[in-house]
């Protein structure tokens, strides 16, 4: 919209307008006064509700043996969400996912494709450390997958990265093999919404099987390519 200033009075009126120190926006589009802030507040509220739902879980061997809940880390507004297996000793001590050796490797993997860890959102399949770092039981994976699905819906990422077979099993079921499924973009549907998903090896597995890193690198490059295509800022 352009302002037509016809005479001296119009110029004076405009000066008057500007001197009121009120921000006048001249725009043809209707103003949406309700958009962003309530959405952010809703998200924060939903995250807190989910967190307390997990804190209040009953009859759970994982919770009963762990020091504390390990819920998530990073930016809840991120378009990228990473899911690991479950907390280890360091995570259990600090209450944050991926802060031990596997976490250090995860950080390097992210840096290799120019992703800052603080700009993404990270959680796990189970939110309490399994005793002696055992793999979560199928019944535990199932139970916690309800929380995980909710968590994904709340964060609403554009790209979901599943690290390892437990994350894969939690969301795609136990019948598939990570060696076949990794490195392929998949659609994960939760509550009628489709999430673009990449399954890749878990950093703890790569620490044990260094020769598999070449596959992991191929997956990371695909993820970077998709981030660029979708113009996601990380
Ligand atoms: N391994 C995981 O899967 N998650 C963590 O948080 C740490 C190690």
mmCIF file of C-alpha atoms and ligand atoms in Angstrom:
data_model
loop_
_atom_site.group_PDB
_atom_site.id
_atom_site.type_symbol
_atom_site.label_atom_id
_atom_site.label_comp_id
_atom_site.label_asym_id
_atom_site.label_seq_id
_atom_site.Cartn_x
_atom_site.Cartn_y
_atom_site.Cartn_z
ATOM 1 C CA UNK A 1 0.000 0.000 0.000
ATOM 2 C CA UNK A 2 1.382 3.417 -0.849
ATOM 3 C CA UNK A 3 0.624 6.637 0.965
ATOM 4 C CA UNK A 4 -0.538 9.478 -1.272
ATOM 5 C CA UNK A 5 0.541 12.753 0.219
ATOM 6 C CA UNK A 6 -1.530 15.371 -1.571
ATOM 7 C CA UNK A 7 -0.764 18.555 0.259
ATOM 8 C CA UNK A 8 1.078 20.232 3.108
ATOM 9 C CA UNK A 9 -1.636 19.144 5.602
ATOM 10 C CA UNK A 10 -1.096 15.498 4.782
ATOM 11 C CA UNK A 11 2.617 15.875 5.421
ATOM 12 C CA UNK A 12 1.892 17.564 8.734
ATOM 13 C CA UNK A 13 -0.579 14.812 9.647
ATOM 14 C CA UNK A 14 2.006 12.181 8.877
ATOM 15 C CA UNK A 15 4.569 13.986 11.035
ATOM 16 C CA UNK A 16 1.981 14.069 13.767
ATOM 17 C CA UNK A 17 1.382 10.330 13.407
ATOM 18 C CA UNK A 18 5.090 9.541 13.635
ATOM 19 C CA UNK A 19 5.618 11.776 16.633
ATOM 20 C CA UNK A 20 3.153 9.739 18.712
ATOM 21 C CA UNK A 21 5.791 7.021 19.024
ATOM 22 C CA UNK A 22 3.235 4.345 18.193
ATOM 23 C CA UNK A 23 4.253 1.754 15.633
ATOM 24 C CA UNK A 24 1.800 2.005 12.750
ATOM 25 C CA UNK A 25 2.035 -0.843 10.299
ATOM 26 C CA UNK A 26 0.783 -0.078 6.800
ATOM 27 C CA UNK A 27 -0.049 -3.388 5.239
ATOM 28 C CA UNK A 28 -2.844 -4.884 3.148
ATOM 29 C CA UNK A 29 -2.771 -8.188 5.033
ATOM 30 C CA UNK A 30 -5.098 -8.722 8.001
ATOM 31 C CA UNK A 31 -3.259 -8.754 11.330
ATOM 32 C CA UNK A 32 -3.264 -12.118 13.088
ATOM 33 C CA UNK A 33 -3.029 -11.054 16.696
ATOM 34 C CA UNK A 34 -3.316 -14.560 18.124
ATOM 35 C CA UNK A 35 -0.723 -16.539 16.226
ATOM 36 C CA UNK A 36 2.707 -17.317 17.604
ATOM 37 C CA UNK A 37 2.798 -16.717 21.352
ATOM 38 C CA UNK A 38 -0.124 -18.922 22.393
ATOM 39 C CA UNK A 39 1.274 -21.710 20.173
ATOM 40 C CA UNK A 40 4.616 -21.537 21.968
ATOM 41 C CA UNK A 41 2.925 -21.462 25.346
ATOM 42 C CA UNK A 42 0.730 -24.440 24.406
ATOM 43 C CA UNK A 43 3.809 -26.405 23.381
ATOM 44 C CA UNK A 44 5.652 -25.650 26.621
ATOM 45 C CA UNK A 45 2.562 -26.643 28.596
ATOM 46 C CA UNK A 46 2.153 -29.908 26.673
ATOM 47 C CA UNK A 47 5.837 -30.722 27.220
ATOM 48 C CA UNK A 48 5.484 -30.144 30.970
ATOM 49 C CA UNK A 49 2.338 -32.275 31.078
ATOM 50 C CA UNK A 50 4.073 -35.117 29.264
ATOM 51 C CA UNK A 51 7.071 -34.825 31.570
ATOM 52 C CA UNK A 52 4.907 -35.130 34.650
ATOM 53 C CA UNK A 53 2.980 -38.043 33.100
ATOM 54 C CA UNK A 54 6.292 -39.912 32.760
ATOM 55 C CA UNK A 55 7.386 -38.854 36.252
ATOM 56 C CA UNK A 56 4.184 -40.361 37.632
ATOM 57 C CA UNK A 57 4.486 -43.714 35.881
ATOM 58 C CA UNK A 58 3.715 -46.627 38.253
ATOM 59 C CA UNK A 59 5.139 -50.134 38.553
ATOM 60 C CA UNK A 60 8.121 -49.413 36.341
ATOM 61 C CA UNK A 61 11.375 -51.243 37.025
ATOM 62 C CA UNK A 62 13.278 -48.608 35.088
ATOM 63 C CA UNK A 63 11.957 -45.728 37.180
ATOM 64 C CA UNK A 64 12.363 -47.686 40.413
ATOM 65 C CA UNK A 65 16.076 -48.266 39.760
ATOM 66 C CA UNK A 66 17.070 -44.952 38.220
ATOM 67 C CA UNK A 67 18.331 -41.806 39.936
ATOM 68 C CA UNK A 68 16.134 -39.452 37.971
ATOM 69 C CA UNK A 69 14.083 -38.849 34.860
ATOM 70 C CA UNK A 70 16.061 -38.098 31.699
ATOM 71 C CA UNK A 71 13.475 -36.319 29.591
ATOM 72 C CA UNK A 72 15.055 -34.366 26.727
ATOM 73 C CA UNK A 73 17.659 -31.803 25.742
ATOM 74 C CA UNK A 74 17.925 -29.011 23.192
ATOM 75 C CA UNK A 75 15.549 -26.709 21.428
ATOM 76 C CA UNK A 76 11.889 -27.709 21.600
ATOM 77 C CA UNK A 77 11.201 -25.395 18.645
ATOM 78 C CA UNK A 78 13.640 -27.311 16.468
ATOM 79 C CA UNK A 79 12.523 -28.930 13.220
ATOM 80 C CA UNK A 80 14.937 -31.793 13.897
ATOM 81 C CA UNK A 81 14.337 -34.409 16.566
ATOM 82 C CA UNK A 82 16.811 -37.169 17.464
ATOM 83 C CA UNK A 83 15.771 -40.282 19.376
ATOM 84 C CA UNK A 84 18.199 -42.625 21.129
ATOM 85 C CA UNK A 85 17.627 -45.734 23.229
ATOM 86 C CA UNK A 86 17.802 -44.837 26.902
ATOM 87 C CA UNK A 87 19.958 -43.088 29.473
ATOM 88 C CA UNK A 88 23.270 -44.574 30.591
ATOM 89 C CA UNK A 89 25.172 -43.851 33.800
ATOM 90 C CA UNK A 90 26.245 -40.276 32.946
ATOM 91 C CA UNK A 91 22.784 -39.393 31.677
ATOM 92 C CA UNK A 92 21.236 -40.830 34.851
ATOM 93 C CA UNK A 93 23.613 -38.707 36.952
ATOM 94 C CA UNK A 94 23.088 -35.474 35.003
ATOM 95 C CA UNK A 95 19.433 -35.854 33.989
ATOM 96 C CA UNK A 96 20.273 -35.115 30.334
ATOM 97 C CA UNK A 97 20.332 -37.439 27.302
ATOM 98 C CA UNK A 98 23.547 -38.201 25.402
ATOM 99 C CA UNK A 99 26.149 -36.684 27.731
ATOM 100 C CA UNK A 100 28.456 -39.737 27.988
ATOM 101 C CA UNK A 101 30.784 -41.265 25.375
ATOM 102 C CA UNK A 102 27.965 -41.974 22.909
ATOM 103 C CA UNK A 103 26.861 -38.366 23.359
ATOM 104 C CA UNK A 104 30.343 -37.074 22.516
ATOM 105 C CA UNK A 105 30.287 -39.090 19.314
ATOM 106 C CA UNK A 106 26.759 -37.873 18.558
ATOM 107 C CA UNK A 107 27.979 -34.284 18.930
ATOM 108 C CA UNK A 108 30.807 -34.972 16.438
ATOM 109 C CA UNK A 109 28.421 -36.620 13.988
ATOM 110 C CA UNK A 110 26.140 -33.578 14.135
ATOM 111 C CA UNK A 111 29.078 -31.168 13.772
ATOM 112 C CA UNK A 112 30.241 -33.104 10.698
ATOM 113 C CA UNK A 113 27.048 -32.002 8.938
ATOM 114 C CA UNK A 114 27.077 -28.495 10.430
ATOM 115 C CA UNK A 115 24.349 -29.068 12.999
ATOM 116 C CA UNK A 116 24.750 -27.427 16.389
ATOM 117 C CA UNK A 117 23.494 -29.749 19.090
ATOM 118 C CA UNK A 118 21.724 -26.884 20.874
ATOM 119 C CA UNK A 119 19.643 -26.247 17.781
ATOM 120 C CA UNK A 120 18.040 -29.682 17.705
ATOM 121 C CA UNK A 121 15.850 -31.629 20.137
ATOM 122 C CA UNK A 122 17.047 -34.924 21.649
ATOM 123 C CA UNK A 123 15.215 -37.593 23.619
ATOM 124 C CA UNK A 124 15.207 -41.362 24.159
ATOM 125 C CA UNK A 125 12.841 -44.325 23.832
ATOM 126 C CA UNK A 126 12.856 -44.842 27.603
ATOM 127 C CA UNK A 127 13.374 -41.964 29.985
ATOM 128 C CA UNK A 128 14.914 -43.812 32.923
ATOM 129 C CA UNK A 129 18.222 -45.663 32.917
ATOM 130 C CA UNK A 130 17.756 -49.435 32.535
ATOM 131 C CA UNK A 131 19.533 -51.348 35.356
ATOM 132 C CA UNK A 132 23.153 -52.173 34.389
ATOM 133 C CA UNK A 133 22.563 -50.480 31.045
ATOM 134 C CA UNK A 134 20.586 -53.433 29.763
ATOM 135 C CA UNK A 135 18.532 -52.982 26.605
ATOM 136 C CA UNK A 136 14.919 -52.038 27.416
ATOM 137 C CA UNK A 137 12.566 -55.051 27.358
ATOM 138 C CA UNK A 138 9.967 -55.229 24.547
ATOM 139 C CA UNK A 139 7.228 -54.547 27.128
ATOM 140 C CA UNK A 140 9.084 -51.410 28.293
ATOM 141 C CA UNK A 141 9.672 -50.256 24.729
ATOM 142 C CA UNK A 142 5.932 -50.667 24.106
ATOM 143 C CA UNK A 143 4.872 -48.882 27.246
ATOM 144 C CA UNK A 144 7.164 -45.923 26.649
ATOM 145 C CA UNK A 145 6.350 -45.720 22.943
ATOM 146 C CA UNK A 146 3.018 -44.108 23.894
ATOM 147 C CA UNK A 147 4.945 -41.300 25.577
ATOM 148 C CA UNK A 148 7.391 -41.106 22.688
ATOM 149 C CA UNK A 149 4.613 -40.765 20.096
ATOM 150 C CA UNK A 150 3.057 -37.992 22.147
ATOM 151 C CA UNK A 151 6.467 -36.353 22.480
ATOM 152 C CA UNK A 152 6.963 -36.419 18.696
ATOM 153 C CA UNK A 153 3.483 -34.951 18.107
ATOM 154 C CA UNK A 154 4.184 -32.104 20.503
ATOM 155 C CA UNK A 155 7.606 -31.247 19.071
ATOM 156 C CA UNK A 156 6.271 -31.732 15.530
ATOM 157 C CA UNK A 157 9.640 -32.040 13.760
ATOM 158 C CA UNK A 158 10.169 -31.880 9.998
ATOM 159 C CA UNK A 159 12.905 -34.528 10.261
ATOM 160 C CA UNK A 160 13.042 -37.368 12.765
ATOM 161 C CA UNK A 161 16.321 -39.245 13.266
ATOM 162 C CA UNK A 162 16.094 -42.649 14.952
ATOM 163 C CA UNK A 163 19.418 -43.775 16.364
ATOM 164 C CA UNK A 164 19.653 -47.531 16.669
ATOM 165 C CA UNK A 165 17.380 -50.536 16.631
ATOM 166 C CA UNK A 166 15.532 -49.728 19.870
ATOM 167 C CA UNK A 167 14.292 -46.400 18.504
ATOM 168 C CA UNK A 168 13.404 -48.157 15.254
ATOM 169 C CA UNK A 169 11.539 -50.909 17.109
ATOM 170 C CA UNK A 170 9.662 -48.468 19.308
ATOM 171 C CA UNK A 171 8.148 -46.675 16.322
ATOM 172 C CA UNK A 172 8.127 -49.263 13.491
ATOM 173 C CA UNK A 173 7.742 -52.528 15.434
ATOM 174 C CA UNK A 174 10.130 -55.407 16.170
ATOM 175 C CA UNK A 175 9.984 -57.250 12.874
ATOM 176 C CA UNK A 176 12.452 -55.226 10.830
ATOM 177 C CA UNK A 177 16.259 -55.170 10.772
ATOM 178 C CA UNK A 178 18.271 -51.983 11.095
ATOM 179 C CA UNK A 179 20.909 -53.223 8.630
ATOM 180 C CA UNK A 180 18.175 -53.217 5.949
ATOM 181 C CA UNK A 181 16.185 -50.177 7.018
ATOM 182 C CA UNK A 182 18.873 -47.598 7.752
ATOM 183 C CA UNK A 183 19.668 -44.900 5.224
ATOM 184 C CA UNK A 184 16.174 -44.890 3.654
ATOM 185 C CA UNK A 185 13.700 -42.048 4.142
ATOM 186 C CA UNK A 186 10.503 -43.371 5.694
ATOM 187 C CA UNK A 187 7.120 -41.972 6.610
ATOM 188 C CA UNK A 188 6.130 -42.390 10.233
ATOM 189 C CA UNK A 189 2.443 -41.646 10.813
ATOM 190 C CA UNK A 190 1.290 -40.481 14.243
ATOM 191 C CA UNK A 191 -2.244 -39.121 14.777
ATOM 192 C CA UNK A 192 -2.749 -38.688 11.018
ATOM 193 C CA UNK A 193 0.425 -36.681 10.647
ATOM 194 C CA UNK A 194 3.397 -37.921 8.630
ATOM 195 C CA UNK A 195 6.944 -37.452 9.882
ATOM 196 C CA UNK A 196 9.886 -37.822 7.538
ATOM 197 C CA UNK A 197 12.147 -40.306 9.304
ATOM 198 C CA UNK A 198 15.700 -41.584 8.898
ATOM 199 C CA UNK A 199 16.874 -44.662 10.786
ATOM 200 C CA UNK A 200 20.615 -44.787 11.345
ATOM 201 C CA UNK A 201 23.126 -46.553 13.581
ATOM 202 C CA UNK A 202 23.389 -45.633 17.257
ATOM 203 C CA UNK A 203 26.659 -43.851 18.214
ATOM 204 C CA UNK A 204 27.318 -46.453 20.959
ATOM 205 C CA UNK A 205 27.199 -49.163 18.274
ATOM 206 C CA UNK A 206 29.635 -47.145 16.144
ATOM 207 C CA UNK A 207 32.015 -46.929 19.114
ATOM 208 C CA UNK A 208 32.073 -50.741 19.152
ATOM 209 C CA UNK A 209 31.968 -51.277 15.371
ATOM 210 C CA UNK A 210 34.091 -48.534 13.825
ATOM 211 C CA UNK A 211 33.924 -50.156 10.368
ATOM 212 C CA UNK A 212 30.189 -49.284 10.238
ATOM 213 C CA UNK A 213 30.956 -45.553 10.363
ATOM 214 C CA UNK A 214 30.991 -45.337 6.565
ATOM 215 C CA UNK A 215 27.270 -46.208 6.511
ATOM 216 C CA UNK A 216 26.564 -43.716 9.233
ATOM 217 C CA UNK A 217 28.383 -41.037 7.228
ATOM 218 C CA UNK A 218 26.276 -41.828 4.156
ATOM 219 C CA UNK A 219 23.114 -41.425 6.278
ATOM 220 C CA UNK A 220 24.336 -38.153 7.753
ATOM 221 C CA UNK A 221 24.976 -36.747 4.279
ATOM 222 C CA UNK A 222 21.417 -37.640 3.260
ATOM 223 C CA UNK A 223 20.117 -35.876 6.359
ATOM 224 C CA UNK A 224 22.138 -32.756 5.520
ATOM 225 C CA UNK A 225 20.816 -32.817 1.951
ATOM 226 C CA UNK A 226 17.220 -32.979 3.198
ATOM 227 C CA UNK A 227 17.833 -30.139 5.673
ATOM 228 C CA UNK A 228 19.026 -27.997 2.760
ATOM 229 C CA UNK A 229 16.128 -29.024 0.503
ATOM 230 C CA UNK A 230 13.606 -28.191 3.219
ATOM 231 C CA UNK A 231 15.513 -24.982 4.106
ATOM 232 C CA UNK A 232 15.617 -25.881 7.777
ATOM 233 C CA UNK A 233 17.889 -23.692 9.869
ATOM 234 C CA UNK A 234 20.060 -25.608 12.315
HETATM 235 N N1 LIG B 1 22.505 -43.744 24.659
HETATM 236 C C1 LIG B 1 21.242 -43.376 24.371
HETATM 237 O O1 LIG B 1 20.577 -44.013 23.600
HETATM 238 N N2 LIG B 1 20.752 -42.319 24.952
HETATM 239 C C2 LIG B 1 21.436 -41.590 25.780
HETATM 240 O O2 LIG B 1 20.892 -40.616 26.273
HETATM 241 C C3 LIG B 1 22.755 -41.978 26.055
HETATM 242 C C4 LIG B 1 23.274 -43.044 25.493
#
